[in-house]
Amino acid sequence: MTEVHLRGVGKDFGAFTAISRIDLDIKSGELVALLGPSGCGKTTTLRMIAGLEVPTSGQILFDGEDVSEVPVQDRNVGMVFQRYALFPHMTVEKNVTFGLKVRGTPAEEIKERLEDILDVVQLQPFRHRFPAQLSGGQMQRVAIARTLITKPSVLMMDEPLANLDTKLRGEMRRFIRDLQQRLGITTIFVTHDQIEAMELADRVAVIFNGNLAQYDRPDVLYQRPSSIEVADFMGADNIFPADISSAGVIDSRFGKLTFDPATAPAQDGEGHFLLRSEAIDLLLTAEGAETNLIQGVVRNREFFGASVNYAVECAGETINVSEQSRRLVEVGETVWLRIQPNHIWVIQEGSRA
Amino acid sequence: MWIQLMPVLVVLSVLFGGALVLGVMQSLGFAPWFGVNTFPDFQYFGALWGDWFFWQSLGLTLYYALVSTFLSLVMGVLLALALVRYFPGKTFYKYLYKLPLMIPYTVGIALAVIMMGNSGMISRLMAFVGLIDDPSQFPQILKTHYGWGIIAVYVWKQTPFVALTVYAVLLGVGRETEEAAAILGANKWQIFFQVTFPQILPGIVSSTLIIFAFNIGAFEAPFILGGGFPDTLPVVAWRYFNDADYTLQLQGMATVVSIALIAGVILYSYLSFYRRYERRIGRH
């Protein structure tokens, strides 16, 4: 088990700064996602941890030891590439045993470990096939087996679910999660898809423009983003400016709303508040509801089968509401939106690190 | 589909096929326009193959062709490997290395004469800096049976060709499998021979096939830069064709057909050897 620490790691490519400065602590056995839009530097970060790129500044520590200058061959890490990078001229067996052969592992041991790992990834029937004769999910399992057989101290994956279709995605997600928990191997993966990050990771590091924007558990990241950019990237859509008081009152164009300062600590002053679309109740009458009520008209409806989204026009703004499709509200109907105080999140840039 | 293939088929069957049939028939004694018609007659092949000089010529031909093919292959692959990596001024080099491809062989031969000849630039330069007393002391490079001049011209012209072909293949292969191998613990030799080389092999085979076929049949370089008797087979054929005794043209045709036969056998065995390897590693 290995802890990974990034201490002020930066990377320049000529005049272009890919990573300005990143500090990251990854606990032993943790599954961490590096999340960000393409070109944000997440893949560069992963490649630096793997040893494929040398950081321009800072240190990368494995269990407290600086490995920034250790060549990739000696770093004992594992990497599963986005397009798997299997050796096309080798069978599954040869692909999987490559790492052990080049390290000069005795043939007996290679044989044993090969059988073990083929069982783990359920590829026994495909052992004599070539990569071109495998499906995407099978290729990925070969790539994982090829890496895990070398017992890497850190496992890295580049967009592990991106190239798979929806059905396979779920299967591979469970497979990776189970495997990672069973082996307890420290795992870092890169993705641009916030769903993928939340599905898989224990903690998610959001990277924008070469900087770490937020590093938290998926639920925290989703419900309590530290900035509008993070909230936006995590798929939030109801973000509105307001005057905020530390006592728990928001003064916005929708009138006064109360929030719970214990869940969303705030300072007096300007800021934004975030209403998660699934945390809003859509009421057809105002009766019985007293606080945090916003009146509006349904302007649009999107039906997704299990769930349904409404765009509700309130005081000239659009608030998106989603709910289970147990009923359908017609477009044009007047509705009241109610939100519990502890479901309102407040974003005040600069006030909270 | 047939309409699209027609032009190629016409050229191949009429021009090439016709010439081939005629050439083979002539080498077997069919030349009524010279008043010779003893078809089928193997005496021209007999006379040619029975003479020791033919085998010496064949040896020389193969030696020049093989050595220059091998050198071009090694240097071309190294060049291609360098070109896929980043280095300062790469764009400039990418144009520079292709220059010999655009310059005709004859110009290359002239350059070799100017540079490497006994009163060439190199000998004068060496005399100038005092390495030798007089340009005439410069060692004979051209016009020897070592064929340094011939090999130099071939390698000069063909290294970029191999590099161009292999570079294109390398771009398609990408860096990822090499990186994966490095992460798995392979050193750079293991990476090259076990991961990169098998993937660029199709490019290597096709480019070496082409340059070897050219080298074995090329005429100008050995004619101008070669060491005289025994000549390479194409030069031998040329001498027969140019002989005052025009009936020797049939002997020349037998030489040409021999070259074609030998080249065909070598290239075919090379290809089938490669196919066997492809099948062994599971590619078809």
XYZ file of C-alpha atoms in Angstrom:
637
model
C 0.000 0.000 0.000
C 1.359 3.353 -0.957
C 0.535 6.927 -0.056
C 1.031 9.452 -2.802
C 1.798 13.104 -2.147
C 2.206 15.890 -4.651
C 4.080 18.832 -3.199
C 3.863 22.003 -5.277
C 4.120 20.053 -8.513
C 4.221 22.173 -11.679
C 4.881 21.405 -15.319
C 5.770 23.692 -18.203
C 6.015 22.646 -21.829
C 8.195 25.398 -23.219
C 6.287 28.613 -22.705
C 3.056 26.786 -21.967
C 2.223 26.058 -18.343
C 0.246 22.829 -18.113
C 0.216 22.664 -14.318
C 0.959 25.764 -12.254
C 1.135 24.243 -8.804
C -0.704 21.283 -7.363
C -0.667 19.865 -3.859
C -2.477 16.580 -3.465
C -2.526 13.936 -0.742
C -3.746 10.506 -1.674
C -4.188 8.030 1.132
C -3.040 4.476 0.924
C -5.685 2.323 -0.770
C -7.737 5.305 -1.827
C -9.441 5.627 -5.216
C -9.026 9.184 -6.424
C -10.314 10.819 -9.588
C -8.617 13.734 -11.325
C -11.541 15.539 -12.916
C -11.504 18.469 -15.284
C -12.289 19.654 -18.807
C -9.926 18.572 -21.592
C -6.670 20.465 -21.570
C -6.836 21.273 -17.859
C -3.677 19.329 -17.058
C -5.180 16.255 -15.438
C -3.535 13.815 -17.833
C -0.212 15.614 -17.429
C -0.561 15.197 -13.668
C -1.208 11.491 -14.097
C 1.756 11.124 -16.447
C 3.998 12.870 -13.931
C 2.920 10.487 -11.197
C 3.585 7.589 -13.585
C 7.009 8.970 -14.486
C 6.289 9.577 -18.161
C 6.822 13.303 -17.606
C 9.289 14.959 -15.263
C 7.795 17.801 -13.197
C 9.309 21.235 -13.783
C 8.947 22.039 -10.102
C 7.868 20.357 -6.904
C 8.083 16.817 -5.655
C 6.146 13.594 -6.035
C 6.367 11.385 -2.972
C 5.506 7.701 -2.675
C 5.293 6.804 1.016
C 7.302 9.877 1.862
C 10.063 9.122 -0.627
C 10.743 11.542 -3.460
C 10.330 9.689 -6.756
C 10.310 12.727 -9.072
C 13.637 11.673 -10.606
C 13.090 7.901 -10.527
C 12.883 6.608 -14.115
C 9.569 5.207 -15.192
C 10.913 1.634 -15.399
C 11.876 1.617 -11.723
C 8.872 3.389 -10.319
C 6.739 0.254 -10.091
C 3.497 1.908 -11.041
C 0.728 0.564 -13.232
C -1.080 2.387 -15.986
C -4.179 1.513 -17.970
C -4.292 3.718 -21.035
C -7.476 5.136 -22.463
C -7.105 3.119 -25.652
C -5.495 0.321 -23.629
C -2.177 0.355 -25.581
C -2.135 -3.438 -25.785
C 0.695 -4.953 -27.818
C -1.152 -5.884 -31.021
C 1.379 -8.537 -32.028
C 1.076 -10.508 -28.793
C -1.625 -12.808 -27.488
C -3.506 -12.029 -24.287
C -1.103 -14.326 -22.419
C 2.002 -12.632 -23.812
C 0.573 -9.192 -23.172
C -0.153 -10.075 -19.570
C 3.220 -11.679 -18.870
C 5.271 -8.977 -20.627
C 5.952 -6.985 -17.470
C 7.212 -10.018 -15.565
C 9.341 -11.286 -18.485
C 11.202 -8.025 -18.965
C 11.905 -7.949 -15.238
C 13.402 -11.420 -15.427
C 10.889 -13.158 -13.176
C 11.416 -16.966 -13.098
C 9.218 -18.829 -15.598
C 7.548 -20.911 -12.876
C 6.406 -17.839 -11.010
C 5.223 -16.123 -14.206
C 3.073 -19.169 -14.960
C 1.491 -19.159 -11.515
C 0.793 -15.452 -11.469
C -0.601 -15.603 -15.008
C -3.174 -18.212 -13.978
C -4.135 -16.197 -10.902
C -4.586 -12.935 -12.735
C -6.482 -14.510 -15.653
C -8.930 -15.869 -13.078
C -9.280 -12.472 -11.472
C -10.101 -10.700 -14.734
C -12.068 -13.681 -16.091
C -10.057 -13.964 -19.280
C -9.116 -17.666 -19.145
C -11.091 -18.524 -22.321
C -9.435 -15.703 -24.277
C -5.814 -16.327 -23.344
C -4.665 -17.265 -26.853
C -6.490 -14.478 -28.639
C -4.949 -11.338 -30.053
C -6.143 -7.874 -28.989
C -7.852 -7.334 -32.345
C -10.087 -10.334 -31.572
C -11.376 -8.905 -28.274
C -14.210 -6.553 -27.361
C -13.571 -3.200 -25.680
C -14.352 -4.512 -22.217
C -12.102 -7.538 -22.706
C -9.250 -5.362 -23.953
C -9.594 -3.212 -20.887
C -9.469 -6.270 -18.644
C -6.299 -7.397 -20.440
C -4.799 -3.953 -19.846
C -5.737 -4.164 -16.163
C -4.364 -7.703 -15.833
C -1.138 -6.763 -17.611
C -0.624 -4.026 -15.061
C -1.801 -5.786 -11.907
C 0.372 -8.857 -12.495
C 3.429 -6.691 -11.785
C 1.977 -5.762 -8.376
C 2.296 -1.999 -8.849
C 2.316 0.237 -5.802
C 0.020 2.739 -7.501
C -2.482 1.989 -10.249
C -3.334 4.685 -12.759
C -6.116 4.768 -15.316
C -6.739 7.247 -18.095
C -10.484 7.687 -18.757
C -11.256 4.088 -17.768
C -14.918 4.096 -18.802
C -14.840 6.552 -21.692
C -14.519 4.032 -24.533
C -17.212 1.642 -23.324
C -20.899 1.559 -24.162
C -23.498 2.201 -21.473
C -24.129 -1.409 -20.473
C -20.451 -2.267 -20.296
C -19.749 0.902 -18.333
C -21.788 -0.295 -15.376
C -20.160 -3.706 -15.521
C -16.626 -2.306 -15.698
C -17.376 0.234 -12.969
C -18.389 -2.505 -10.552
C -15.450 -4.633 -11.687
C -12.887 -1.878 -11.126
C -14.435 -0.873 -7.801
C -14.521 -4.475 -6.502
C -10.999 -5.212 -7.665
C -9.641 -2.025 -6.185
C -11.275 -2.684 -2.838
C -10.217 -6.329 -2.780
C -6.581 -5.529 -3.541
C -6.602 -2.261 -1.606
C -4.334 -0.723 -4.216
C -3.952 3.058 -4.319
C -5.630 4.068 -7.553
C -5.705 7.351 -9.447
C -7.745 7.883 -12.563
C -8.352 10.722 -14.938
C -11.720 11.677 -16.359
C -13.515 14.627 -17.900
C -16.888 13.154 -16.958
C -18.202 14.176 -13.539
C -20.595 11.199 -13.464
C -17.703 8.785 -13.986
C -15.742 10.530 -11.238
C -18.619 10.338 -8.780
C -19.463 6.751 -9.675
C -15.999 5.437 -8.975
C -13.938 7.649 -6.727
C -13.546 7.957 -2.966
C -12.353 11.492 -3.490
C -12.336 13.736 -6.526
C -9.724 16.369 -7.347
C -11.215 18.977 -9.673
C -8.552 20.628 -11.830
C -9.115 23.804 -13.838
C -6.378 25.446 -15.929
C -3.578 23.638 -14.174
C -4.818 24.429 -10.688
C -6.541 22.296 -8.100
C -10.002 23.835 -7.680
C -11.429 21.465 -5.084
C -10.529 18.102 -3.598
C -13.360 16.336 -1.763
C -15.677 13.390 -1.507
C -18.108 13.140 -4.473
C -21.174 14.045 -2.378
C -19.454 17.102 -0.916
C -18.297 18.182 -4.353
C -21.791 17.789 -5.699
C -23.740 19.400 -2.879
C -21.218 21.875 -1.557
C -19.001 23.100 -4.391
C -16.502 25.747 -3.364
C -16.846 27.872 -6.500
C -19.279 28.558 -9.307
C -16.900 26.863 -11.781
C -16.890 23.672 -9.772
C -20.664 23.818 -9.305
C -21.069 24.373 -13.028
C -18.768 21.528 -13.903
C -20.570 19.202 -11.524
C -23.746 19.870 -13.460
C -25.493 22.416 -11.231
C -27.857 24.700 -13.079
C -29.699 26.854 -10.532
C -27.060 29.350 -9.418
C -28.234 32.891 -8.693
C -26.614 36.008 -7.245
C -27.897 37.335 -3.925
C -27.154 39.301 -0.785
C -26.346 36.858 1.907
C -26.387 37.285 5.664
C -24.479 35.065 8.037
C -27.661 34.588 10.037
C -29.077 32.460 7.227
C -31.102 34.794 5.070
C -30.755 35.210 1.335
C -32.107 38.307 -0.328
C -32.538 37.489 -3.994
C -34.812 38.374 -6.879
C -37.078 35.586 -5.671
C -37.575 37.391 -2.360
C -36.169 36.340 0.994
C -35.137 32.719 1.443
C -33.775 31.191 4.603
C -30.933 28.712 4.692
C -29.217 26.797 7.438
C -25.912 28.473 8.394
C -24.861 25.240 10.087
C -24.825 23.359 6.743
C -23.788 26.321 4.633
C -21.531 28.633 6.640
C -21.663 32.146 5.191
C -20.480 35.692 5.713
C -22.460 38.867 5.338
C -22.168 40.196 1.836
C -22.689 39.348 -1.797
C -22.490 35.876 -3.182
C -24.352 33.174 -5.000
C -26.688 30.468 -3.885
C -27.214 27.083 -5.399
C -30.479 25.164 -5.573
C -30.023 21.516 -6.562
C -32.791 20.736 -9.043
C -33.647 17.438 -7.331
C -33.907 19.100 -3.895
C -36.758 21.371 -4.968
C -40.354 20.349 -4.288
C -42.829 21.250 -7.000
C -46.189 22.155 -5.400
C -49.447 22.759 -7.238
C -50.896 24.869 -4.388
C -49.278 27.168 -1.858
C -51.406 25.767 0.934
C -49.663 24.420 3.991
C -46.278 25.713 2.910
C -44.910 28.713 4.684
C -41.239 29.487 4.076
C -38.923 29.411 1.067
C -41.713 29.461 -1.452
C -41.173 30.725 -4.987
C -44.056 31.135 -7.384
C -43.588 30.373 -11.061
C -44.980 29.001 -14.300
C -43.874 25.772 -15.974
C -42.365 26.738 -19.302
C -40.897 23.501 -20.507
C -40.923 19.808 -19.682
C -38.369 17.137 -20.514
C -39.425 13.556 -19.963
C -36.653 10.993 -19.333
C -38.759 7.998 -18.343
C -37.819 7.530 -14.720
C -37.406 11.233 -14.112
C -38.787 14.421 -15.536
C -37.292 17.914 -15.713
C -39.282 21.133 -15.600
C -38.074 24.582 -16.499
C -40.015 26.937 -14.240
C -40.019 30.654 -14.898
C -39.847 32.598 -11.641
C -39.365 36.361 -11.505
C -37.874 36.411 -14.991
C -35.333 33.638 -14.248
C -35.535 29.966 -15.048
C -35.241 27.455 -12.238
C -34.784 23.826 -13.240
C -36.592 21.229 -11.187
C -36.295 17.494 -11.553
C -38.431 14.860 -9.924
C -39.398 11.213 -10.231
C -42.003 10.963 -12.959
C -44.829 9.731 -10.761
C -46.955 12.549 -12.124
C -46.653 14.963 -14.978
C -47.305 18.682 -14.597
C -48.504 20.419 -17.731
C -46.600 23.245 -19.385
C -48.218 26.595 -18.568
C -49.394 25.601 -15.105
C -48.701 27.897 -12.178
C -46.658 26.135 -9.514
C -44.903 26.878 -6.233
C -41.346 25.782 -5.615
C -40.357 24.922 -2.079
C -36.832 24.292 -0.892
C -35.745 23.142 2.567
C -33.319 25.568 4.250
C -30.704 22.856 4.662
C -30.750 22.143 0.903
C -29.581 25.604 -0.032
C -25.861 25.962 -0.614
C -24.093 29.306 -0.572
C -21.034 30.143 -2.659
C -18.987 33.187 -1.688
C -15.797 33.332 -3.731
C -12.665 34.066 -1.796
C -14.280 33.702 1.597
C -13.723 29.981 1.868
C -10.671 28.090 0.761
C -14.476 -1.914 -60.682
C -13.072 -3.461 -63.854
C -13.193 -0.121 -65.589
C -11.097 1.437 -62.859
C -8.612 -1.421 -63.072
C -8.385 -1.351 -66.872
C -5.555 1.200 -67.292
C -3.368 -0.637 -64.809
C -4.160 -4.022 -66.326
C -3.398 -2.779 -69.827
C -0.055 -1.326 -68.798
C 0.850 -4.410 -66.804
C -0.199 -7.039 -69.329
C 0.761 -5.376 -72.600
C 3.862 -3.400 -71.725
C 5.320 -5.372 -68.869
C 3.928 -8.819 -69.646
C 4.648 -8.504 -73.341
C 8.187 -7.376 -72.707
C 8.703 -10.204 -70.237
C 7.471 -12.866 -72.650
C 9.540 -11.413 -75.483
C 12.602 -11.138 -73.267
C 12.357 -14.726 -72.103
C 11.829 -15.939 -75.672
C 14.807 -13.949 -76.922
C 17.023 -15.320 -74.193
C 15.960 -18.781 -75.405
C 17.097 -18.070 -78.944
C 14.079 -16.421 -80.561
C 15.277 -13.379 -82.547
C 14.225 -13.718 -86.199
C 14.954 -10.003 -86.754
C 18.642 -10.871 -86.299
C 18.199 -13.952 -88.402
C 18.518 -16.115 -85.284
C 15.782 -18.542 -84.372
C 16.817 -21.630 -82.475
C 13.963 -21.475 -79.968
C 13.976 -23.169 -77.487
C 17.708 -23.067 -77.004
C 19.409 -22.951 -73.600
C 22.905 -22.302 -74.936
C 22.875 -18.630 -73.927
C 22.041 -19.477 -70.352
C 24.528 -22.343 -70.494
C 27.311 -20.090 -71.734
C 26.476 -17.440 -69.162
C 26.058 -19.674 -66.131
C 28.981 -21.874 -67.116
C 31.391 -18.967 -66.923
C 33.033 -18.120 -63.627
C 32.784 -14.372 -64.214
C 28.964 -14.589 -64.103
C 29.059 -15.863 -60.534
C 31.585 -13.199 -59.573
C 29.294 -10.572 -61.093
C 26.343 -12.041 -59.275
C 28.290 -11.969 -56.013
C 29.209 -8.316 -56.557
C 25.647 -7.407 -57.498
C 24.260 -9.062 -54.388
C 26.999 -7.586 -52.211
C 26.279 -4.000 -53.287
C 22.532 -4.531 -53.069
C 22.539 -6.250 -49.680
C 25.039 -3.988 -47.952
C 23.352 -0.791 -49.110
C 19.874 -2.138 -48.329
C 21.005 -3.125 -44.843
C 22.734 0.208 -44.163
C 19.736 2.179 -45.485
C 17.448 0.082 -43.329
C 19.403 0.656 -40.117
C 19.938 4.356 -40.751
C 16.401 4.901 -42.033
C 14.844 3.258 -38.983
C 17.081 5.253 -36.640
C 16.131 8.427 -38.471
C 12.422 7.585 -38.301
C 12.691 6.852 -34.578
C 14.381 10.215 -34.066
C 11.724 12.002 -36.091
C 8.826 10.851 -33.913
C 10.500 12.364 -30.869
C 10.582 16.048 -30.166
C 13.817 17.981 -30.662
C 14.601 21.606 -31.491
C 14.526 22.394 -35.188
C 12.549 19.258 -36.007
C 10.452 20.924 -38.717
C 13.625 21.886 -40.563
C 15.063 18.380 -40.374
C 11.790 16.940 -41.562
C 12.274 18.805 -44.836
C 16.019 18.351 -45.007
C 16.079 14.562 -44.782
C 13.723 14.222 -47.750
C 16.017 16.186 -50.045
C 17.840 13.159 -51.560
C 14.458 11.712 -52.539
C 13.918 14.601 -54.921
C 17.411 14.554 -56.431
C 17.984 12.073 -59.288
C 20.439 9.196 -58.886
C 22.675 10.604 -61.603
C 23.100 13.813 -59.654
C 23.941 11.723 -56.602
C 26.522 9.855 -58.637
C 28.013 13.127 -59.848
C 28.143 14.329 -56.241
C 29.979 11.140 -55.267
C 32.517 11.716 -58.027
C 33.028 15.336 -57.009
C 33.318 14.547 -53.322
C 34.933 11.135 -53.084
C 37.014 10.958 -56.242
C 40.804 10.913 -56.205
C 40.937 14.591 -56.987
C 37.616 15.219 -55.284
C 36.675 17.641 -52.567
C 37.488 15.325 -49.689
C 40.952 14.466 -50.982
C 41.748 18.133 -51.629
C 40.441 19.110 -48.229
C 42.541 16.451 -46.557
C 45.574 17.599 -48.503
C 44.782 21.177 -47.562
C 44.670 20.477 -43.834
C 47.800 18.388 -44.187
C 46.441 14.926 -43.475
C 47.981 13.794 -46.784
C 50.768 15.456 -48.751
C 49.091 15.385 -52.115
C 45.492 14.814 -53.258
C 46.666 11.829 -55.291
C 47.634 10.012 -52.089
C 43.969 9.909 -51.154
C 42.866 6.264 -50.942
C 40.911 4.953 -53.887
C 37.257 4.907 -52.826
C 35.482 4.901 -56.144
C 35.982 2.383 -58.898
C 36.985 -0.469 -56.613
C 35.185 -3.712 -56.043
C 34.460 -2.686 -52.474
C 31.947 -0.364 -54.115
C 32.013 2.342 -51.457
C 30.873 4.917 -53.986
C 27.978 2.787 -55.199
C 26.920 1.945 -51.659
C 27.260 5.586 -50.614
C 24.955 6.755 -53.420
C 22.378 4.060 -52.712
C 22.408 4.694 -48.967
C 22.275 8.462 -49.492
C 19.203 8.098 -51.660
C 17.468 5.238 -49.879
C 17.873 6.084 -46.203
C 15.262 8.869 -46.531
C 12.978 6.479 -48.365
C 13.112 3.910 -45.556
C 12.776 6.700 -42.994
C 9.732 8.126 -44.762
C 7.968 4.746 -44.903
C 8.815 3.707 -41.348
C 8.014 7.178 -40.000
C 4.496 6.945 -41.428
C 4.054 3.527 -39.812
C 5.448 4.809 -36.510
C 2.984 7.693 -36.521
C 0.159 5.196 -36.903
C 1.532 3.004 -34.126
C 1.855 5.939 -31.736
C 3.898 6.216 -28.557
C 1.436 4.560 -26.218
C 2.566 0.945 -26.511
C 6.154 2.080 -25.901
C 5.067 4.023 -22.841
C 3.048 1.073 -21.592
C 6.107 -1.153 -21.995
C 8.304 1.351 -20.120
C 5.849 1.499 -17.239
C 5.818 -2.304 -17.157
C 9.574 -2.141 -16.583
C 11.076 -2.706 -20.045
C 14.381 -0.998 -20.861
C 14.844 0.779 -24.190
C 16.296 -2.279 -25.978
C 13.440 -4.471 -24.823
C 11.002 -1.769 -25.874
C 12.520 -1.487 -29.331
C 12.932 -5.168 -30.129
C 9.819 -6.526 -28.433
C 7.312 -3.715 -28.890
C 8.302 -1.183 -31.568
C 10.080 -3.385 -34.097
C 7.297 -5.960 -34.549
C 4.851 -3.133 -35.127
C 6.941 -1.337 -37.760
C 7.970 -4.572 -39.478
C 5.386 -4.217 -42.284
C 6.923 -0.841 -43.187
C 10.429 -2.252 -42.993
C 9.576 -5.209 -45.211
C 7.848 -3.169 -47.888
C 10.526 -0.475 -48.041
C 13.450 -2.917 -48.105
C 11.704 -4.984 -50.788
C 11.501 -1.924 -52.993
C 15.039 -0.686 -52.481
C 16.572 -4.144 -52.757
C 14.741 -4.774 -56.027
C 16.036 -1.458 -57.303
C 19.606 -2.042 -56.109
C 19.898 -5.447 -57.724
C 18.825 -4.101 -61.092
C 20.378 -0.626 -60.990
C 22.776 0.260 -63.740
C 24.141 3.822 -63.588
C 25.855 3.740 -60.216
C 27.865 0.543 -60.737
C 28.579 1.576 -64.329
C 30.107 4.927 -63.353
C 31.405 4.222 -59.862
C 32.148 0.490 -60.130
C 35.537 -1.169 -60.311
C 35.409 -2.534 -63.871
C 35.582 -6.244 -64.685
C 33.912 -8.189 -63.192
C 30.963 -5.839 -63.414
C 27.587 -6.156 -61.771
C 25.019 -8.089 -63.779
C 23.098 -5.080 -65.147
C 26.373 -3.621 -66.421
C 27.276 -6.994 -67.930
C 23.921 -7.005 -69.701
C 24.528 -3.496 -70.980
C 27.928 -4.454 -72.357
C 26.356 -7.354 -74.255
C 23.668 -5.110 -75.661
C 26.257 -2.574 -76.782
C 28.630 -5.078 -78.329
C 29.455 -4.710 -82.000
C 28.389 -8.327 -82.382
C 24.643 -7.873 -82.230
C 23.972 -11.575 -81.736
C 25.404 -11.067 -78.244
C 22.135 -9.257 -77.528
C 20.648 -12.666 -76.905
C 23.348 -13.321 -74.325
C 22.443 -9.929 -72.828
C 18.800 -10.910 -72.677
C 19.763 -14.131 -70.891
C 21.610 -11.973 -68.352
C 18.576 -9.762 -67.845
C 16.308 -12.771 -67.398
C 18.819 -14.201 -64.907
C 18.701 -10.973 -62.908
C 14.909 -11.100 -62.914
C 14.937 -14.754 -61.846
C 17.403 -14.206 -59.024
C 15.669 -11.074 -57.779
C 12.323 -12.883 -57.971
C 13.552 -15.876 -55.986
C 15.173 -13.708 -53.315
C 12.199 -11.375 -52.929
C 9.752 -14.265 -52.904
C 11.653 -16.120 -50.176
C 11.970 -12.899 -48.183
C 8.226 -12.312 -48.423
C 7.255 -15.874 -47.582
C 9.667 -15.856 -44.640
C 7.965 -12.668 -43.419
C 4.488 -14.128 -44.003
C 5.436 -17.131 -41.906
C 6.509 -14.794 -39.118
C 3.233 -12.854 -39.416
C 1.257 -16.061 -39.132
C 3.298 -17.162 -36.143
C 2.453 -13.971 -34.259
C -1.170 -14.255 -35.373
C -1.443 -11.580 -38.033
C -2.761 -12.618 -41.392
